[in-house]
Amino acid sequence: MTSRRELANAVRALSMDAVQLANSGHPGAPMGMADIAEVLWNDFLRHNPGNPRWPDRDRFVMSNGHGSMMLYAILHLTGYDLPMDELRRFRQLHSLTPGHPEYGATPGIETTTGPLGQGLANAVGMAIAERCLAATFNRDGFPIVDHRTYVSVGDGCLMEGISHEVCSLAGTLRLGKLIAIFDSNGVSIDGDVRGWFTEDVARRFESYGWHVVGEIDGHDPELVRRALIEAREEMRRPSLVCCRTVIGWGAPNKQGDAVCHGAPLGADEVALARKTLGWPHAPFVIPEEHYRGWDARERGQTLEREWNEMFAMYRAKYPGLAAEFERRQRGDLPAGWDALCARTLSDTAARKETAATRKASQNALNAYGPVLPELIGGSADLTGSNLTLWSGSKAVQADDPGGNYIYYGVREFGMVAINSGIALHGGFIVYGGTFLIFSDYARNAVRMAALMRVRNILVLTHDSIGLGEDGPTHQAVEQASSLRLIPNLSVWRPCDGVETAVAWKAAIERRDGPTCLLLSRQSVPCIERSAEQSDAIRRGGYVLVEGAANPEAIVLATGSEVGLALQAVRKLNDAGRSVRLVSMPSTDVFARQDQSWRDNVLPPSCRRRVAVEAGIPDYWHKYVGLDGRILGVPAFGASAPGAEVYRHFGITADRLVELVQLSLAGN
């Protein structure tokens, strides 16, 4: 029988061989963590290599994602559809083994990791999702949602501030099925971490309300096994298992040193490591007995079959719940969704309400929320300002996880990354609110959501200088444009309640990426539209006012500036000019329309164009051209009432009229 150490050495060998062949990568963490991983995957993890999307599988997240080769090696050895040829192509173009784990690229990868700490945050989200879903669907004798989330973290993950944000919340919510494994090797890129990381990690996590196990020798499989048993038995608190390891374990001249963190060992050291490990096999050769020791296919099939049998009995006893569970797992929207959206749009237009778009957003939540039991979200300590609480909201609490509203506290970065974890888990549509300016705190989590193409809705209020007295520290000027630059991120800046309702509908229906809703603090008028114009909102850009079939000039506006643009265009047209007003609530959605629609809205023949948005002007040159004009805010804001700040920067209807007249005059 193959020993545990030999099974772990198979991971070490594949990891150092793949990194060496690629001449790029991180061999240290895989070699140091191999003993821990062998115990976890072979003794504890419930998964099925034949169906990586089985709903009740345990989740494993490698937050220290630079050690990706360990994960690829294990996925290959346990029987996932990851052939040896793909391990040979580690870090190569279009391989299934990219440099850091990427969700959607490799079977068995639960989330994209690499920016340290975010995988840990995703894991917290997955654990929240499991607990909330279990509270909704489990019945006596039918624990159809009953799995754990395991996450590996390194010293670097715990140095990142996001680790504090999310682990503090995890402790407060008492996520007992979350188990973090701390690979404490004491080394980061710059060397021995004692020069910059000397805190008592165990006491830190105890202060969060976590159960802490260890510190144990991470190279002793029996100690690791006992520690994981203890962690699994603790159901009232998340657990941190502290494992002291040696980075690059088995490489005699480089283990324990930063030199093996992020560079190949080199051919000579690989050869010495083979001798040290007692691994006589050629590169990428794994003996059959090692494959048998790792193979999880039969066990995984049995686990899923037993779950399917239980679910069949559950369906017979609770057919409605079973159907709802399956709908939510598929991500389908409920029956009657389109009809509800049509009524909501009609009712919103009929109210003709002058209100802030943040209030319109809350109205949309109150309309859509009652038919979306999968809707879960919250705010980063700005509930009363973001207006993310709706009539059906119920707080998710440690002793009552059956809610749908999460009070995240002042944790913007953590909130967005946690929400990605909830989305990745499945069964939910998730949203989170903060001020637009604080999207900067969360930006890398927003980027990761876009990279993974997960549905993660961000409610970003107080979207401009219009928020007023809080001043330039809180007034967003560059954020709208910078968010629009992130690939696969959809950004909506609606101008009134009708556009807001459409934006929410689009965000909910979008299943291939995150959406940002940029919403005003100040009230904006409800704009009258024809039925055709209301329908055209979904296209991201449409003609709101038509001066003539062949306009002399075009004004483009978005968000709260559409109202003042409407005043300016009406004044110009009343004076005998022919000026078109285009509302552009979402530039990325507009960009995805067919060429005929875009040319119809913005005729190439009409080059006299003026854009207005209370933010950095430069972005709008893509629509107005280098010879066009932009009315914007070319600097940080100022502390004063919102209307006064608008006047200070010249964001007024009169100034817009002047710019259009200059354009018409050819000046």
XYZ file of C-alpha atoms in Angstrom:
667
model
C 0.000 0.000 0.000
C 1.314 3.424 -0.956
C 2.150 5.537 2.083
C 0.753 8.988 2.718
C 4.189 10.511 2.239
C 4.565 8.817 -1.164
C 1.127 10.101 -2.228
C 2.129 13.602 -1.136
C 5.418 13.271 -2.994
C 3.494 12.669 -6.216
C 2.099 16.196 -5.790
C 5.559 17.558 -5.025
C 7.062 15.884 -8.078
C 4.378 17.066 -10.481
C 4.586 20.570 -9.071
C 8.337 20.962 -9.366
C 8.368 19.278 -12.794
C 5.659 21.530 -14.231
C 7.253 24.683 -12.864
C 10.628 23.587 -14.189
C 9.258 22.828 -17.658
C 7.426 26.148 -17.796
C 10.505 27.911 -16.396
C 7.987 29.888 -14.376
C 5.869 29.408 -11.288
C 5.847 28.839 -7.548
C 7.110 25.428 -6.396
C 7.541 26.333 -2.721
C 3.928 26.327 -1.544
C 2.888 23.097 -3.324
C 5.884 21.246 -1.925
C 5.300 22.652 1.551
C 1.556 21.978 1.600
C 1.501 18.557 -0.066
C 1.184 16.579 3.176
C -1.755 18.726 4.349
C -3.454 18.485 0.973
C -3.111 14.700 0.850
C -4.928 14.292 4.175
C -7.636 16.810 3.306
C -8.445 15.460 -0.139
C -8.174 11.765 0.648
C -9.786 11.679 4.112
C -12.190 14.598 4.330
C -13.201 16.380 1.141
C -16.590 15.295 -0.255
C -16.433 15.799 -4.012
C -17.067 13.978 -7.266
C -14.447 14.332 -10.029
C -17.050 13.084 -12.495
C -19.340 16.032 -11.718
C -17.452 19.121 -10.520
C -20.765 21.035 -10.222
C -22.548 18.602 -7.858
C -24.494 21.051 -5.636
C -23.678 19.454 -2.282
C -19.936 19.037 -2.791
C -17.507 20.479 -0.297
C -15.773 23.554 -1.659
C -12.007 23.908 -1.612
C -10.474 27.310 -2.284
C -6.753 27.890 -2.606
C -6.520 31.508 -1.514
C -2.722 31.391 -1.831
C -3.348 30.801 -5.521
C 0.264 31.170 -6.588
C 0.591 27.551 -5.418
C -1.774 26.514 -8.200
C 0.315 23.551 -9.339
C -0.556 21.743 -6.131
C -4.220 22.065 -6.992
C -3.745 21.049 -10.615
C -1.738 18.011 -9.552
C -4.452 16.930 -7.116
C -7.253 17.450 -9.634
C -5.347 15.308 -12.120
C -4.552 12.575 -9.593
C -8.046 12.356 -8.119
C -9.673 11.883 -11.519
C -10.901 15.220 -12.814
C -10.840 15.815 -16.557
C -7.368 17.315 -16.430
C -4.961 15.110 -18.411
C -1.217 14.990 -17.869
C -0.639 16.898 -21.102
C -2.309 19.909 -19.490
C 0.084 19.725 -16.540
C 2.928 19.752 -19.042
C 1.400 22.926 -20.496
C 1.392 24.740 -17.157
C 1.309 28.505 -17.650
C 1.092 28.196 -21.443
C -1.386 29.963 -23.730
C -4.884 28.422 -23.727
C -3.907 25.598 -21.379
C -6.232 24.352 -18.634
C -3.476 25.112 -16.135
C -2.978 28.891 -16.044
C -0.500 30.496 -13.676
C -3.153 31.110 -11.029
C -6.397 29.143 -10.662
C -9.105 30.553 -12.927
C -12.783 29.819 -12.476
C -14.247 28.405 -15.668
C -10.882 27.430 -17.140
C -10.227 24.220 -15.218
C -12.682 21.591 -13.930
C -12.748 21.570 -10.142
C -11.624 25.175 -9.670
C -14.178 26.949 -7.469
C -12.939 30.518 -7.853
C -10.193 32.617 -9.399
C -7.469 33.311 -6.849
C -4.131 35.014 -6.866
C -4.620 38.477 -5.374
C -3.957 37.326 -1.831
C -6.827 37.211 0.624
C -9.630 37.298 -1.910
C -9.985 33.534 -2.078
C -10.475 33.603 1.689
C -13.202 36.215 1.212
C -14.830 34.115 -1.517
C -14.785 31.151 0.856
C -16.582 33.190 3.523
C -19.223 33.978 0.908
C -19.562 30.301 0.010
C -20.019 29.420 3.672
C -22.677 32.116 4.061
C -24.461 30.787 0.985
C -24.395 27.211 2.307
C -25.813 28.273 5.658
C -28.576 30.447 4.211
C -29.532 27.876 1.577
C -29.668 25.138 4.222
C -31.939 27.269 6.403
C -34.329 27.670 3.481
C -34.451 24.158 2.065
C -33.381 21.582 4.651
C -36.087 19.631 6.452
C -35.917 17.007 9.192
C -34.210 13.969 7.755
C -33.373 15.760 4.520
C -30.121 17.737 4.829
C -29.950 18.383 1.090
C -27.602 21.333 1.710
C -24.902 20.052 4.017
C -21.331 20.717 2.982
C -18.240 22.500 4.193
C -15.982 25.125 2.747
C -12.243 24.613 3.108
C -9.764 27.338 2.248
C -5.977 27.340 2.350
C -4.258 30.586 3.267
C -0.653 31.626 3.545
C 1.147 34.306 5.522
C 0.540 36.738 2.675
C -3.225 36.163 2.696
C -3.355 37.029 6.383
C -1.256 40.165 5.915
C -3.792 41.551 3.442
C -6.369 43.815 5.061
C -9.251 41.993 3.419
C -8.491 38.979 5.622
C -9.424 41.049 8.659
C -12.638 42.323 7.068
C -13.996 38.935 6.114
C -12.739 36.838 9.024
C -14.183 39.291 11.512
C -17.593 38.965 9.846
C -17.267 35.171 9.578
C -16.698 34.974 13.313
C -19.652 37.233 14.041
C -21.928 35.080 11.868
C -20.474 31.900 13.447
C -19.917 30.074 10.182
C -19.190 26.689 11.665
C -18.759 24.906 8.336
C -15.908 27.170 7.267
C -12.441 25.704 7.861
C -9.333 27.705 6.999
C -5.974 25.921 6.835
C -3.076 28.271 7.574
C 0.092 27.236 5.744
C 2.437 28.994 8.126
C 5.830 28.687 6.488
C 7.122 32.054 7.655
C 8.366 33.070 4.224
C 7.099 35.559 1.645
C 8.719 36.987 -1.466
C 10.948 39.350 0.492
C 12.167 36.617 2.817
C 11.605 35.727 6.477
C 8.286 37.330 7.465
C 9.458 38.015 11.019
C 10.750 41.304 9.702
C 7.191 42.494 8.945
C 4.646 39.976 10.234
C 4.989 39.157 13.926
C 1.405 39.198 15.173
C -0.048 36.281 17.101
C -2.335 34.862 14.403
C -4.011 32.388 16.758
C -5.012 35.076 19.267
C -6.081 37.360 16.455
C -8.514 34.753 15.146
C -9.698 33.871 18.626
C -10.617 37.546 19.043
C -12.750 37.257 15.897
C -14.659 34.413 17.522
C -12.948 31.610 15.596
C -11.994 28.180 16.887
C -8.209 27.828 16.524
C -6.458 24.456 16.218
C -2.697 24.141 16.488
C 0.003 25.096 15.823
C 0.798 21.631 14.491
C 3.506 20.143 12.318
C 2.048 20.394 8.815
C 4.284 17.570 7.642
C 2.831 15.057 10.110
C -0.243 13.523 8.430
C -1.651 12.115 11.663
C -1.515 15.497 13.398
C -3.148 17.102 10.371
C -5.883 14.462 10.394
C -6.623 14.996 14.088
C -6.682 18.760 13.636
C -9.172 18.541 10.789
C -11.383 16.199 12.808
C -11.399 18.730 15.637
C -12.236 21.534 13.209
C -15.096 19.546 11.676
C -16.578 18.792 15.080
C -16.771 22.503 15.968
C -20.081 23.627 14.438
C -20.662 26.927 16.264
C -17.541 28.734 15.084
C -15.378 28.842 11.960
C -12.060 27.083 12.470
C -8.479 28.038 11.705
C -6.077 25.088 11.554
C -2.541 26.416 11.997
C 0.072 24.236 10.300
C 3.766 25.001 10.549
C 5.393 23.963 7.277
C 8.661 24.328 5.415
C 8.364 26.068 2.074
C 9.818 23.924 -0.702
C 9.959 20.864 1.583
C 12.145 18.198 -0.041
C 14.451 20.524 -1.993
C 17.595 20.163 0.144
C 19.373 23.403 -0.763
C 16.365 25.685 -1.222
C 13.683 24.572 1.231
C 12.826 27.103 3.905
C 14.100 29.967 1.776
C 12.334 32.634 -0.278
C 14.378 31.540 -3.294
C 11.898 28.689 -3.895
C 8.790 30.828 -3.480
C 8.355 32.110 -7.017
C 11.010 30.593 -9.265
C 11.845 27.142 -10.637
C 14.150 25.084 -8.467
C 16.552 24.515 -11.350
C 17.476 21.186 -12.943
C 20.188 20.346 -10.404
C 17.979 21.041 -7.401
C 15.084 19.081 -8.921
C 17.403 16.102 -9.293
C 18.556 16.444 -5.682
C 14.947 16.784 -4.523
C 14.104 13.505 -6.260
C 16.849 11.778 -4.289
C 15.819 13.442 -1.033
C 12.180 12.451 -1.521
C 13.028 8.954 -2.686
C 11.221 9.651 -5.954
C 13.022 7.719 -8.716
C 10.473 8.317 -11.459
C 11.022 10.436 -14.553
C 9.350 13.836 -14.887
C 5.546 13.599 -15.180
C 5.574 9.848 -14.559
C 3.210 8.681 -11.816
C 3.141 4.980 -10.884
C -0.226 3.247 -11.103
C -0.313 2.548 -7.367
C -0.128 6.297 -6.715
C -3.049 6.905 -9.037
C -5.011 4.234 -7.163
C -4.178 5.913 -3.867
C -5.501 9.263 -5.059
C -8.429 8.149 -7.248
C -11.653 9.722 -5.877
C -13.999 8.837 -8.732
C -15.732 5.816 -7.233
C -16.131 7.437 -3.829
C -17.378 10.627 -5.432
C -19.945 8.777 -7.527
C -21.173 7.000 -4.416
C -21.504 10.255 -2.476
C -23.460 11.915 -5.253
C -25.633 8.852 -5.829
C -26.563 8.766 -2.147
C -27.390 12.464 -2.284
C -29.502 11.970 -5.413
C -31.427 9.190 -3.693
C -32.098 11.446 -0.725
C -33.142 14.279 -3.015
C -35.576 11.987 -4.833
C -37.274 11.238 -1.497
C -37.183 14.940 -0.664
C -38.867 15.731 -3.989
C -41.603 13.189 -3.284
C -42.337 14.717 0.129
C -41.688 18.390 -0.692
C -42.262 18.782 -4.440
C -42.576 22.561 -4.315
C -39.363 23.043 -2.369
C -37.520 20.613 -4.622
C -38.648 22.432 -7.760
C -37.637 25.768 -6.252
C -34.230 24.394 -5.232
C -33.611 23.096 -8.743
C -34.747 26.387 -10.308
C -32.344 28.323 -8.150
C -29.500 25.928 -8.873
C -30.098 26.399 -12.606
C -30.237 30.159 -12.169
C -33.592 30.459 -13.944
C -35.776 33.435 -13.129
C -39.282 32.704 -11.804
C -42.337 32.315 -14.008
C -44.004 35.631 -14.786
C -40.769 37.597 -14.526
C -41.165 39.445 -17.829
C -44.756 40.401 -17.035
C -43.734 41.726 -13.616
C -40.968 43.810 -15.164
C -43.387 45.285 -17.717
C -45.828 46.247 -14.942
C -43.029 47.739 -12.862
C -41.851 49.860 -15.767
C -45.372 51.032 -16.514
C -46.152 51.820 -12.874
C -42.879 53.698 -12.428
C -43.548 55.844 -15.483
C -47.115 56.514 -14.379
C -46.025 57.769 -10.942
C -43.970 60.553 -12.522
C -42.069 60.774 -9.273
C -39.287 63.265 -8.733
C -36.845 61.332 -6.591
C -33.221 60.358 -6.232
C -32.286 57.324 -8.287
C -31.149 55.635 -5.048
C -34.794 55.852 -3.969
C -35.874 54.577 -7.377
C -33.502 51.663 -6.806
C -35.235 50.841 -3.538
C -38.579 51.034 -5.344
C -37.270 48.541 -7.888
C -36.139 46.211 -5.095
C -39.604 46.406 -3.567
C -41.112 45.512 -6.935
C -38.756 42.702 -7.920
C -37.807 41.335 -4.495
C -41.095 39.594 -3.584
C -40.799 37.200 -6.557
C -37.052 36.590 -6.117
C -36.500 34.500 -2.976
C -32.920 34.014 -4.195
C -32.192 37.735 -3.819
C -29.684 38.349 -1.028
C -27.640 41.433 -0.335
C -26.900 44.279 1.968
C -24.741 47.313 2.501
C -21.330 48.184 3.890
C -22.735 50.166 6.819
C -24.689 52.545 4.571
C -28.098 50.882 4.538
C -30.004 54.112 5.209
C -28.018 55.972 2.554
C -27.810 53.305 -0.143
C -31.491 52.372 0.436
C -30.659 48.719 -0.114
C -33.146 47.558 2.509
C -36.538 46.662 1.037
C -39.862 45.629 2.558
C -39.057 41.906 2.465
C -35.575 42.207 3.928
C -34.640 40.097 6.929
C -31.210 40.181 8.537
C -28.891 37.189 8.275
C -27.763 36.529 11.834
C -25.629 33.976 13.633
C -28.653 32.353 15.278
C -31.055 32.991 12.408
C -29.415 32.375 9.025
C -32.703 32.254 7.144
C -32.586 35.924 6.187
C -31.714 37.701 2.980
C -30.009 40.893 4.166
C -26.391 41.067 5.304
C -25.116 43.927 7.431
C -21.525 43.906 6.205
C -20.223 46.666 8.425
C -17.572 49.025 7.093
C -16.048 46.378 4.834
C -16.461 47.424 1.187
C -13.645 45.273 -0.207
C -14.717 42.282 1.842
C -18.368 42.749 0.899
C -17.778 42.578 -2.846
C -15.442 39.581 -2.580
C -17.824 37.778 -0.213
C -20.650 38.433 -2.648
C -18.643 36.857 -5.445
C -18.297 33.788 -3.236
C -22.062 33.696 -2.699
C -22.606 33.979 -6.447
C -20.047 31.247 -7.155
C -21.706 28.930 -4.677
C -24.991 29.118 -6.558
C -28.615 29.505 -5.562
C -28.566 33.264 -5.061
C -28.648 36.614 -6.833
C -26.465 38.866 -4.725
C -26.094 42.634 -4.370
C -24.148 44.989 -2.122
C -24.256 48.712 -1.529
C -21.805 51.478 -0.749
C -20.995 54.975 -1.999
C -19.555 55.135 -5.504
C -16.400 56.760 -4.147
C -15.738 53.662 -2.019
C -15.763 51.408 -5.043
C -12.078 52.326 -5.002
C -11.708 50.352 -1.765
C -13.420 47.389 -3.436
C -11.970 47.796 -6.895
C -9.890 44.637 -7.084
C -12.847 42.534 -5.948
C -14.957 44.232 -8.633
C -12.280 43.380 -11.182
C -12.176 39.762 -10.029
C -15.954 39.470 -10.338
C -15.668 40.722 -13.911
C -12.775 38.364 -14.640
C -14.835 35.412 -13.378
C -18.032 36.608 -15.066
C -20.143 36.174 -11.947
C -23.431 37.954 -11.305
C -22.538 40.380 -8.541
C -24.643 43.552 -8.407
C -23.131 46.693 -6.885
C -25.447 49.463 -5.729
C -23.174 52.517 -5.772
C -24.976 55.633 -4.583
C -23.962 59.267 -4.094
C -22.546 59.095 -7.582
C -21.195 62.602 -8.190
C -20.511 66.086 -6.891
C -24.269 66.188 -6.371
C -23.886 64.593 -2.944
C -22.769 68.023 -1.759
C -21.536 68.887 1.689
C -19.365 65.838 2.382
C -16.983 67.338 -0.120
C -14.234 65.992 -2.377
C -13.360 63.039 -0.141
C -16.814 61.609 -0.863
C -17.650 63.107 -4.254
C -16.973 60.682 -7.079
C -15.515 62.284 -10.202
C -13.243 59.683 -11.816
C -14.967 56.506 -10.570
C -17.686 56.192 -13.231
C -15.165 56.428 -16.054
C -12.677 54.109 -14.387
C -15.303 51.432 -13.769
C -16.322 51.605 -17.424
C -12.765 50.609 -18.332
C -13.000 47.192 -16.622
C -13.706 44.473 -19.207
C -16.971 42.589 -18.765
C -18.236 44.975 -16.084
C -21.596 46.479 -16.972
C -22.091 50.016 -15.658
C -25.469 51.762 -15.546
C -25.974 55.384 -14.559
C -29.740 55.886 -14.880
C -31.358 59.300 -15.065
C -34.712 58.603 -13.364
C -36.954 55.924 -11.923
C -37.781 54.352 -15.261
C -34.158 53.930 -16.330
C -33.361 52.651 -12.823
C -36.023 49.949 -13.054
C -34.612 48.883 -16.426
C -31.067 48.887 -15.032
C -32.079 46.618 -12.153
C -33.846 44.284 -14.567
C -30.725 44.089 -16.727
C -28.504 43.424 -13.699
C -30.746 40.628 -12.438
C -31.037 38.997 -15.856
C -27.320 39.193 -16.592
C -25.670 35.858 -15.839
C -22.246 36.448 -17.375
C -20.823 39.245 -15.284
C -21.226 41.877 -12.583
C -23.175 45.116 -12.851
C -22.641 48.490 -11.199
C -25.655 50.740 -10.630
C -24.475 54.338 -10.149
C -27.233 56.220 -8.347
C -27.810 59.788 -7.255
C -28.287 61.198 -3.802
C -30.158 64.232 -5.132
C -33.642 64.110 -6.605
C -34.074 64.016 -10.369
C -37.233 64.551 -12.426
C -39.154 61.699 -14.026
C -38.826 62.127 -17.778
C -41.756 61.473 -20.100
C -41.120 58.936 -22.838
C -42.999 57.141 -25.522
C -43.453 53.391 -25.270
C -40.767 52.993 -27.924
C -38.325 55.086 -25.941
C -39.025 53.160 -22.755
C -38.334 49.930 -24.608
C -35.110 51.370 -26.022
C -33.603 51.991 -22.576
C -32.519 48.345 -22.483
C -30.143 49.106 -25.377
C -27.989 51.335 -23.199
C -28.315 54.467 -25.381
C -31.306 55.909 -27.183
C -32.788 59.105 -28.579
C -34.697 60.965 -25.880
C -35.405 64.184 -27.814
C -35.358 64.405 -31.592
C -34.798 67.845 -33.050
C -35.158 66.673 -36.636
C -34.443 63.667 -38.815
C -30.995 65.087 -39.537
C -29.854 66.836 -36.356
C -27.432 69.739 -36.474
C -25.894 68.657 -33.183
C -26.160 65.875 -30.647
C -26.062 66.175 -26.869
C -25.159 63.025 -24.933
C -26.012 62.844 -21.241
C -26.149 60.297 -18.477
C -27.554 60.038 -14.982
C -28.620 63.167 -13.150
C -27.286 65.360 -15.959
C -29.980 64.157 -18.373
C -32.462 66.482 -16.689
C -30.376 69.603 -17.252
C -29.517 68.424 -20.775
C -33.222 68.153 -21.483
C -33.685 71.776 -20.440
C -30.817 72.894 -22.664
C -31.951 70.943 -25.738
C -35.510 72.187 -25.440
C -34.261 75.750 -25.209
C -32.111 75.293 -28.323
C -34.879 73.639 -30.310
C -37.398 76.285 -29.250
C -34.947 78.804 -30.687
C -35.115 77.080 -34.075
C -32.127 74.773 -33.878
C -32.277 71.023 -34.479
C -30.513 69.305 -31.591
C -30.887 65.673 -30.591
C -30.623 64.500 -26.998
C -29.276 61.002 -26.420
C -29.593 59.420 -22.996
C -26.716 56.987 -22.428
C -27.397 55.086 -19.186
C -24.970 52.282 -20.088
C -22.124 52.748 -22.532
C -21.109 49.077 -22.480
C -24.640 47.898 -23.268
C -24.852 50.464 -26.049
C -21.520 49.219 -27.421
C -22.952 45.708 -27.695
C -25.820 46.828 -29.943
C -25.679 46.218 -33.663
C -24.047 48.835 -35.831
C -27.329 49.985 -37.342
C -28.745 50.850 -33.918
C -25.616 52.725 -32.890
C -25.498 54.635 -36.160
C -29.181 55.462 -35.880
C -28.692 56.921 -32.385
C -25.373 58.626 -33.190
C -25.315 59.286 -36.961
C -21.694 59.346 -38.132
C -22.564 62.295 -40.341
C -23.326 64.505 -37.325
C -19.963 65.459 -35.859
C -21.124 68.381 -33.729
C -21.461 66.640 -30.421
C -21.434 67.700 -26.789
C -21.448 65.316 -23.819
C -22.333 66.188 -20.242
C -21.556 64.177 -17.127
C -20.618 65.410 -13.661
C -17.306 63.575 -13.719
C -13.914 63.480 -15.412
C -14.521 64.532 -19.049
C -11.931 62.457 -20.936
C -13.966 59.254 -21.246
C -16.559 60.907 -23.477
C -14.130 61.701 -26.304
C -14.866 58.219 -27.679
C -18.360 59.507 -28.493
C -17.840 63.176 -29.283
C -14.450 62.869 -31.002
C -11.417 65.038 -30.471
C -13.291 67.994 -31.934
C -16.320 67.507 -29.699
C -17.010 69.251 -26.413
C -17.510 67.798 -22.953
C -19.087 69.498 -19.973
C -17.649 67.748 -16.942
C -15.692 68.089 -13.735
C -11.943 68.220 -14.494
C -10.869 68.260 -10.817
C -11.829 67.016 -7.388
C -15.077 68.348 -5.970
C -15.816 70.886 -3.268
C -17.705 70.971 0.001
C -21.009 72.826 -0.389
C -24.661 72.040 -1.068
C -24.933 69.905 -4.183
C -26.681 72.478 -6.362
C -24.033 75.038 -5.474
C -21.223 72.640 -6.376
C -22.875 72.044 -9.762
C -22.955 75.784 -10.395
C -19.351 76.141 -9.203
C -18.193 73.714 -11.891
C -20.505 75.132 -14.528
C -22.622 71.985 -14.842
C -25.765 73.907 -15.776
C -28.286 73.993 -18.583
C -27.164 77.489 -19.580
C -23.526 76.456 -19.888
C -24.530 73.437 -21.936
C -26.496 75.703 -24.275
C -23.390 77.837 -24.727
C -21.236 74.832 -25.615
C -23.745 73.559 -28.176
C -23.982 77.033 -29.727
C -20.195 77.211 -29.973
C -20.205 73.813 -31.644
C -22.881 74.900 -34.105
C -20.902 78.032 -34.862
C -17.838 75.927 -35.627
C -15.817 77.495 -32.827
